[in-house]
Short mmCIF file of C-alpha atoms in Angstrom, two decimals:
data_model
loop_
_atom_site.label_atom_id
_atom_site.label_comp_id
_atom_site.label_asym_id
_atom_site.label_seq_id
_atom_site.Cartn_x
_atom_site.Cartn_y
_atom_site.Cartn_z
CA UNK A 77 6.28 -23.21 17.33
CA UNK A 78 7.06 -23.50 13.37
CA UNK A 79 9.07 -20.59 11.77
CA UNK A 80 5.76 -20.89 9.75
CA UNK A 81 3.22 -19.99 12.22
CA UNK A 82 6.14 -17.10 13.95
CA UNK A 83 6.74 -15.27 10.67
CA UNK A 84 2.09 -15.55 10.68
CA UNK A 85 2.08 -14.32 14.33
CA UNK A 86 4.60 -11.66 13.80
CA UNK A 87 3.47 -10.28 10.90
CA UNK A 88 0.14 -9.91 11.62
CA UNK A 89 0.75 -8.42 14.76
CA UNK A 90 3.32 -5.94 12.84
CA UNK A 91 0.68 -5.60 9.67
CA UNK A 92 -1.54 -4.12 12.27
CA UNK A 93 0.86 -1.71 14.08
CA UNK A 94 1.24 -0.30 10.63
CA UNK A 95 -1.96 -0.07 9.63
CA UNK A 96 -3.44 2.16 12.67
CA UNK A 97 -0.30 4.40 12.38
CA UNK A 98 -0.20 4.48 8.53
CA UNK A 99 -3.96 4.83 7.50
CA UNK A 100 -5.06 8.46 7.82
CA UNK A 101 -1.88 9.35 5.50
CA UNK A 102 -3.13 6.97 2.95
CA UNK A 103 -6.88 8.25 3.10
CA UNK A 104 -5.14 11.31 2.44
CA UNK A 105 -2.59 9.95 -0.20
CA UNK A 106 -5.63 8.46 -2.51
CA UNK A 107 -7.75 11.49 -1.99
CA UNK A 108 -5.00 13.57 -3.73
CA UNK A 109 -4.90 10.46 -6.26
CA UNK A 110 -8.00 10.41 -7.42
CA UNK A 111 -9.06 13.85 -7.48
CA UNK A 112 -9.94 15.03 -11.05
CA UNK A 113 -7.91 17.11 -12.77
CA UNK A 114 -9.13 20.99 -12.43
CA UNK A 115 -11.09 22.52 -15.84
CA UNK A 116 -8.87 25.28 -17.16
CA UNK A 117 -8.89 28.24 -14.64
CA UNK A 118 -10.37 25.79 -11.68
CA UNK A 119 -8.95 25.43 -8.43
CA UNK A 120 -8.39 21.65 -8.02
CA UNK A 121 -10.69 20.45 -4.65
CA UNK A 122 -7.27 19.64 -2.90
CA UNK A 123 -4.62 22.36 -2.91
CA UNK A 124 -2.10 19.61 -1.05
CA UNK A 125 -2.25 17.56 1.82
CA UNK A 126 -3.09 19.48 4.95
CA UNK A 127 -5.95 21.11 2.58
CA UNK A 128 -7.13 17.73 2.49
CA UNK A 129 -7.13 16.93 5.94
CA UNK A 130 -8.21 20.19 7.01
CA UNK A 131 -11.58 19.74 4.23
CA UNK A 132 -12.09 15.68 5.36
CA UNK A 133 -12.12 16.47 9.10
CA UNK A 134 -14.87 19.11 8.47
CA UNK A 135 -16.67 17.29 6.25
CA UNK A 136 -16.52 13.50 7.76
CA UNK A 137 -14.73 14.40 11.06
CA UNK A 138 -11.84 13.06 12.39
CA UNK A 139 -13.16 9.33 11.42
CA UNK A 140 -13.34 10.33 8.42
CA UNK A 141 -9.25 9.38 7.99
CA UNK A 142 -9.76 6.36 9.05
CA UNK A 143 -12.04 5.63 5.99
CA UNK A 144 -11.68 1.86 4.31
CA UNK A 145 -9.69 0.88 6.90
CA UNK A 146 -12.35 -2.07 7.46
CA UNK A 147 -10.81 -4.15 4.46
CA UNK A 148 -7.34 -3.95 5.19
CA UNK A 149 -7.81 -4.89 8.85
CA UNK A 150 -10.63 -7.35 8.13
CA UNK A 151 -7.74 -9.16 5.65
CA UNK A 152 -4.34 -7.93 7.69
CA UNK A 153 -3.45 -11.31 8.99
CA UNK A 154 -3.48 -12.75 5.46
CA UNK A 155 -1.56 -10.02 4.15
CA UNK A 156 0.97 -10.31 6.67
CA UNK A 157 0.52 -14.16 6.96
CA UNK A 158 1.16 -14.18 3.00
CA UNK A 159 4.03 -11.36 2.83
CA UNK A 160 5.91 -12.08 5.56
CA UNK A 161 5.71 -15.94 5.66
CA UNK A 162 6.95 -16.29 1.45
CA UNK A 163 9.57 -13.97 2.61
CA UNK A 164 10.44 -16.43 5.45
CA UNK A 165 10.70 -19.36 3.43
CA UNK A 166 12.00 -18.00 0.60
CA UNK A 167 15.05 -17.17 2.90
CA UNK A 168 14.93 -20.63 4.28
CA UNK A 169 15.60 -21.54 0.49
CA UNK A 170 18.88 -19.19 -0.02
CA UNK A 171 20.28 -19.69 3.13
CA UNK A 172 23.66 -21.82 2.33
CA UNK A 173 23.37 -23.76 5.17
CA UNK A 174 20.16 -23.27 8.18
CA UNK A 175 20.72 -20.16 10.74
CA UNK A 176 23.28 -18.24 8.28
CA UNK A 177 22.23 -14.69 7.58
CA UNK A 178 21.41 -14.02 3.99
CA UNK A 179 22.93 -11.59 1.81
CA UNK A 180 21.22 -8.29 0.57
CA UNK A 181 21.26 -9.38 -2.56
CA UNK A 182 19.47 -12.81 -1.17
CA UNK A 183 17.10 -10.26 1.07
CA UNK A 184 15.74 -8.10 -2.32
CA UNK A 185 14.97 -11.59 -3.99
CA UNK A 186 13.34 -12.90 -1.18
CA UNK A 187 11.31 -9.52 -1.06
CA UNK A 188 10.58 -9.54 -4.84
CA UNK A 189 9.20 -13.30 -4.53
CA UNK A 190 6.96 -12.14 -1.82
CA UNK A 191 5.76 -9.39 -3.39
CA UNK A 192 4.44 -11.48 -6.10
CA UNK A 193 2.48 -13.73 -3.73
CA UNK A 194 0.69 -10.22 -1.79
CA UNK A 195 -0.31 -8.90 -4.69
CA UNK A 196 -2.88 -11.05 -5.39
CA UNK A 197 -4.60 -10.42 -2.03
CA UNK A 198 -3.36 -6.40 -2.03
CA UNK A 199 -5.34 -5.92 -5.09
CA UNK A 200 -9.04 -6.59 -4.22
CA UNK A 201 -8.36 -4.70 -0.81
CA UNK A 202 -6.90 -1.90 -2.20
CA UNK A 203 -9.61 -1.91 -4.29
CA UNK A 204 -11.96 -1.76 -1.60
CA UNK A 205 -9.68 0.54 0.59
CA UNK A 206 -9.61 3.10 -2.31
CA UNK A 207 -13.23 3.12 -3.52
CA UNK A 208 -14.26 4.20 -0.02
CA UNK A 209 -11.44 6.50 0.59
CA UNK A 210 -12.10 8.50 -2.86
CA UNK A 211 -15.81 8.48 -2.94
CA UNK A 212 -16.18 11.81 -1.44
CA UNK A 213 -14.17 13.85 -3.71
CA UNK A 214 -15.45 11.71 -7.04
CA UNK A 215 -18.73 12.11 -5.80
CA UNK A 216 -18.37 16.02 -5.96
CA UNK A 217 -16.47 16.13 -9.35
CA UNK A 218 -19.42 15.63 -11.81
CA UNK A 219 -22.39 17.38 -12.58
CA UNK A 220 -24.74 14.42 -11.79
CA UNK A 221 -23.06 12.86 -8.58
CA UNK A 222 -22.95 10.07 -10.68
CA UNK A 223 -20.68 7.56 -7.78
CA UNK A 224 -21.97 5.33 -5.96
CA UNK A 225 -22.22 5.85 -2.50
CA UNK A 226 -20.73 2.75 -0.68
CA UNK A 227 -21.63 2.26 2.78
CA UNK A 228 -19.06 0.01 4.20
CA UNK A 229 -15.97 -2.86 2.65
CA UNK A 230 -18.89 -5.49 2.10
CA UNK A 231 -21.06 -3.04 0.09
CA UNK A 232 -18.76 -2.31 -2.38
CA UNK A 233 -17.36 -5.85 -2.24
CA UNK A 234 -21.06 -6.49 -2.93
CA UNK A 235 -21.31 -3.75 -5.49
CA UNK A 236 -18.54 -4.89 -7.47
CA UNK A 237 -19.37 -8.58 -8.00
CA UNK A 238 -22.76 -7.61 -8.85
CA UNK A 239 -21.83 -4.97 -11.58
CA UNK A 240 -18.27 -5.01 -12.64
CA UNK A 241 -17.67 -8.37 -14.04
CA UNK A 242 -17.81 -11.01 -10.94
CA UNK A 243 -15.04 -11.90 -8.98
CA UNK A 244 -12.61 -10.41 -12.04
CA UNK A 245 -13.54 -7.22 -10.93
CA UNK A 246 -12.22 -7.50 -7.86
CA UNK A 247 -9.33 -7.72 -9.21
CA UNK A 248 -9.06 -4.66 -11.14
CA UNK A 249 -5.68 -3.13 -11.46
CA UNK A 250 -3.56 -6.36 -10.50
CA UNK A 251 -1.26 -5.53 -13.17
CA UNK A 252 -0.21 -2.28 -11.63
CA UNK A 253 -0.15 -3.86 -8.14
CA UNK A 254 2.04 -6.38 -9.09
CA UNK A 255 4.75 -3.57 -10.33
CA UNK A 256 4.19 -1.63 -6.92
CA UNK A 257 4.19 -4.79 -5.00
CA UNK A 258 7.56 -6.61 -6.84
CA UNK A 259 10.30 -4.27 -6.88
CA UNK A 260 8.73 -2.55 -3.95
CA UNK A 261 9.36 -5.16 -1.63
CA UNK A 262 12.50 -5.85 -3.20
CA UNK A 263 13.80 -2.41 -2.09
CA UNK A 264 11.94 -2.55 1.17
CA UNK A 265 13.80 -5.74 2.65
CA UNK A 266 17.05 -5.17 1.07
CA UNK A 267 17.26 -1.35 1.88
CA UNK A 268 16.28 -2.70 5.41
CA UNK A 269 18.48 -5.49 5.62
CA UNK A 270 21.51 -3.19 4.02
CA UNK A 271 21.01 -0.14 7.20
CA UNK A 272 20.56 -3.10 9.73
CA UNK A 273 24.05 -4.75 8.92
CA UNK A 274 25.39 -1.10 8.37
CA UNK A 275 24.25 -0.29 11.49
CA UNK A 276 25.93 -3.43 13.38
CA UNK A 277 28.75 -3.77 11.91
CA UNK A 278 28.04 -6.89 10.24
CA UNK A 279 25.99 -9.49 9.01
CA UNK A 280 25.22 -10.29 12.31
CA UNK A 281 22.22 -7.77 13.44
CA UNK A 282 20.52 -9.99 16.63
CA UNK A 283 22.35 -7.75 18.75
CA UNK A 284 20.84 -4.43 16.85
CA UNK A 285 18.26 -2.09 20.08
CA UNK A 286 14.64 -0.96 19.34
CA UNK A 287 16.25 2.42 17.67
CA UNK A 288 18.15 1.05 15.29
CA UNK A 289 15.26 -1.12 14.12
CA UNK A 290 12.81 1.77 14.45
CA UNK A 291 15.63 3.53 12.28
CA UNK A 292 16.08 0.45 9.58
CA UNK A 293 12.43 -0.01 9.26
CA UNK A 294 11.63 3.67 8.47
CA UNK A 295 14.26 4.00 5.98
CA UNK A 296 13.16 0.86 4.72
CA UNK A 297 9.74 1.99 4.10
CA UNK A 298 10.52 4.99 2.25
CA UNK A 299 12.33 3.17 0.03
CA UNK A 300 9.19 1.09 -1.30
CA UNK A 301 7.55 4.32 -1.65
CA UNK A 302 10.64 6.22 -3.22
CA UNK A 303 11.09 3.14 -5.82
CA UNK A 304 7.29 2.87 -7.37
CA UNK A 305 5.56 5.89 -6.58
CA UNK A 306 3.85 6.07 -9.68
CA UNK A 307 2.94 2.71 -10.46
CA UNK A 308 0.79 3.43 -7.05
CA UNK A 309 -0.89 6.42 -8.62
CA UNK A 310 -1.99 4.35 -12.00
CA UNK A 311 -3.36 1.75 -9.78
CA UNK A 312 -5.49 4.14 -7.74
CA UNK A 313 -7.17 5.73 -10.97
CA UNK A 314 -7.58 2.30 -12.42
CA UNK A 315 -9.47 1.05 -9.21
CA UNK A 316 -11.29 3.94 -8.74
CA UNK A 317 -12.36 4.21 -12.74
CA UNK A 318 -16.10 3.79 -13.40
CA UNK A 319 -16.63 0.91 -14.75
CA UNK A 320 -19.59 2.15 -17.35
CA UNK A 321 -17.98 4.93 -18.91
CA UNK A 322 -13.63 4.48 -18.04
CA UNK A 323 -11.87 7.27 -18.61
CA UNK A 324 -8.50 4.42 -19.11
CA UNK A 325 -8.25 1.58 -21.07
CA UNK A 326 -5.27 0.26 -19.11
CA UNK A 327 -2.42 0.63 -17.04
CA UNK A 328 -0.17 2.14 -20.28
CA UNK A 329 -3.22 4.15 -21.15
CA UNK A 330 -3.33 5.80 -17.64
CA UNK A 331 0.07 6.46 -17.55
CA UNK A 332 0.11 8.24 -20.99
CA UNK A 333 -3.33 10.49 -20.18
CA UNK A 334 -1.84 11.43 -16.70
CA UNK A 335 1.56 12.33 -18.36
CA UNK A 336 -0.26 14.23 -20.93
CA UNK A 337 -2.51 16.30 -18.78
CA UNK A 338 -1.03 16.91 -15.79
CA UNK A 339 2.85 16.16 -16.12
CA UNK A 340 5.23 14.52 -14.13
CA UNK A 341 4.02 16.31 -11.12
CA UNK A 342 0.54 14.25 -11.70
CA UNK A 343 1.96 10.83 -11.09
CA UNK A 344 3.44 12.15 -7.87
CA UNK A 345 0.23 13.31 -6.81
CA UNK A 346 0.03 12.26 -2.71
CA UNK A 347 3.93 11.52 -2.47
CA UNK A 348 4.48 13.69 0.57
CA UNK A 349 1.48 11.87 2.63
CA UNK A 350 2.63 8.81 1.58
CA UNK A 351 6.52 9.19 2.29
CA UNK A 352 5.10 10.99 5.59
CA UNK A 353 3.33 7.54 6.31
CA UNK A 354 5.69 5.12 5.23
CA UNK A 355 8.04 5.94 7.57
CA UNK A 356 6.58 5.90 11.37
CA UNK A 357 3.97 3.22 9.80
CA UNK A 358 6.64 0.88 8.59
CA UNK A 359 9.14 1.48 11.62
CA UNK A 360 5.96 0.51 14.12
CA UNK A 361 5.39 -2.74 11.24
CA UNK A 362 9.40 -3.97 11.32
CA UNK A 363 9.61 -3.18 15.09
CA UNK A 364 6.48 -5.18 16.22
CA UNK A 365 7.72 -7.83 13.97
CA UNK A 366 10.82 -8.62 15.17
CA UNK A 367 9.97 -7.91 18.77
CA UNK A 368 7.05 -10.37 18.30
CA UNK A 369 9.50 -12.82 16.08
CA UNK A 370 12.59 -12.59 18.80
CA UNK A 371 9.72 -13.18 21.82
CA UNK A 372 8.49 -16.57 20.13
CA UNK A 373 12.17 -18.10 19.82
#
């Protein structure tokens, strides 16, 4: 089999390990996102996460976390395919001579050059994934009820095409994903790279046992997280904006009002879900992969 169609079989196989461990902290990550800021002497809807859970579960039940999940599992193998096989060759391109192991340094650029390539299919999911995963609470936040109520990936796929611009809107907020997606995979693979050789010794980590992989992959995942939190944040408001009336004219523009009106603290919104999800989520991804990679030769 071609390293090609390995790194395409592993990573989808890992892409979906993460996903069904990962998604009910990010339902709960972009619910916090996209909240509305409280009027002056409001409670906000959300007090913190397990207020979020705790309100979702009673209101949607329990599948009610697993909201928008459709999208990213309807479009995981090309994620993975995409992330995962860029990274591949990209390695196959700095290796000084086939089989060596690369460098950290050579592991963060090979990260960073597949980040760039995701993006572009991260962004319309996302999009998806976060219009159905905020609806509830934006639906709530006006006097009118003015959101539309989507009722399934395809509808607002549908939705979106039909109202927001064509296929452009789709891709709405690309320019924030691409500064989560960049220097976040850039930190993922090296960090992960970095703890694996740290953890055996060497540059040689084939002889490395499912812990230390569970441990490198973890770590590894916190660090995307850690590195671009609030680029992540900005992207969520911008994809969840209405289109009609847009309370942001931009990426800059979202960045300033959220700094102005709710702090720091406001572009952090959902960074304990999401740090709670990257790690178990990205130790199942890293561990499937490389189980799945090692199994196919």
């Amino acid at each position: 089999m071609a390293d090609i169609a390995k790194d395409l079989t592993a990573g989808t196989l890992g892409g979906a390990a993460q996903l069904i461990v990962g998604h009910p902290f990010d339902t709960i990550k972009v619910k916090l996102q996209s909240q509305p800021a409280p009027l002056p002497g409001q409670p906000p809807k959300f007090s913190g996460a397990i207020d979020a859970v705790r309100q979702t579960v009673a209101a949607e039940g329990p599948r009610g976390l697993y909201k928008g999940m459709g999208a990213p599992l309807a479009t995981v193998a090309a994620f993975n395919a995409v992330l995962f096989t860029v990274r591949g060759q990209m390695e196959a391109l700095l290796r000084s001579q086939p089989g060596a192991p690369l460098t950290v340094n050579q592991q963060i650029v090979a990260g960073a050059g597949a980040g760039i390539a995701v993006s572009f299919l991260a962004c319309p999911t996302e999009l998806i994934k976060c219009r159905l995963q905020a609806q509830s609470a934006l639906a709530s936040s006006g006097p009118t009820g003015v959101t539309v109520k989507y009722g399934g990936p395809m509808d607002v796929a549908k939705h979106v095409i039909r109202s927001e611009g064509g296929m452009r809107g789709l891709f709405k907020g690309l320019v924030p994903t691409m500064a989560r997606e960049i220097p976040g995979n850039a930190a993922m693979f090296g960090v992960y790279e970095a703890l694996k050789q740290y953890l055996a010794g060497g540059p040689d980590t084939s002889g490395l046992g499912r812990g230390s992989l569970i441990l490198a992959g973890g770590v590894a995942g916190a660090s995307f997280w850690a590195s671009v939190y609030p680029t992540d944040v900005v992207k969520s408001v911008i994809q969840v904006d209405d289109y009609k009336n847009p309370k942001f004219s931009g990426s800059i523009n979202a960045f300033r009002k959220i700094l102005a009106t709710e702090g720091v603290k406001g572009l952090y919104k959902g960074f304990g879900p999401a740090m709670a999800r990257s790690v178990p989520a990205n130790a199942a991804c890293f561990l499937v992969y490389e189980i799945t990679r090692s199994s196919l030769g």
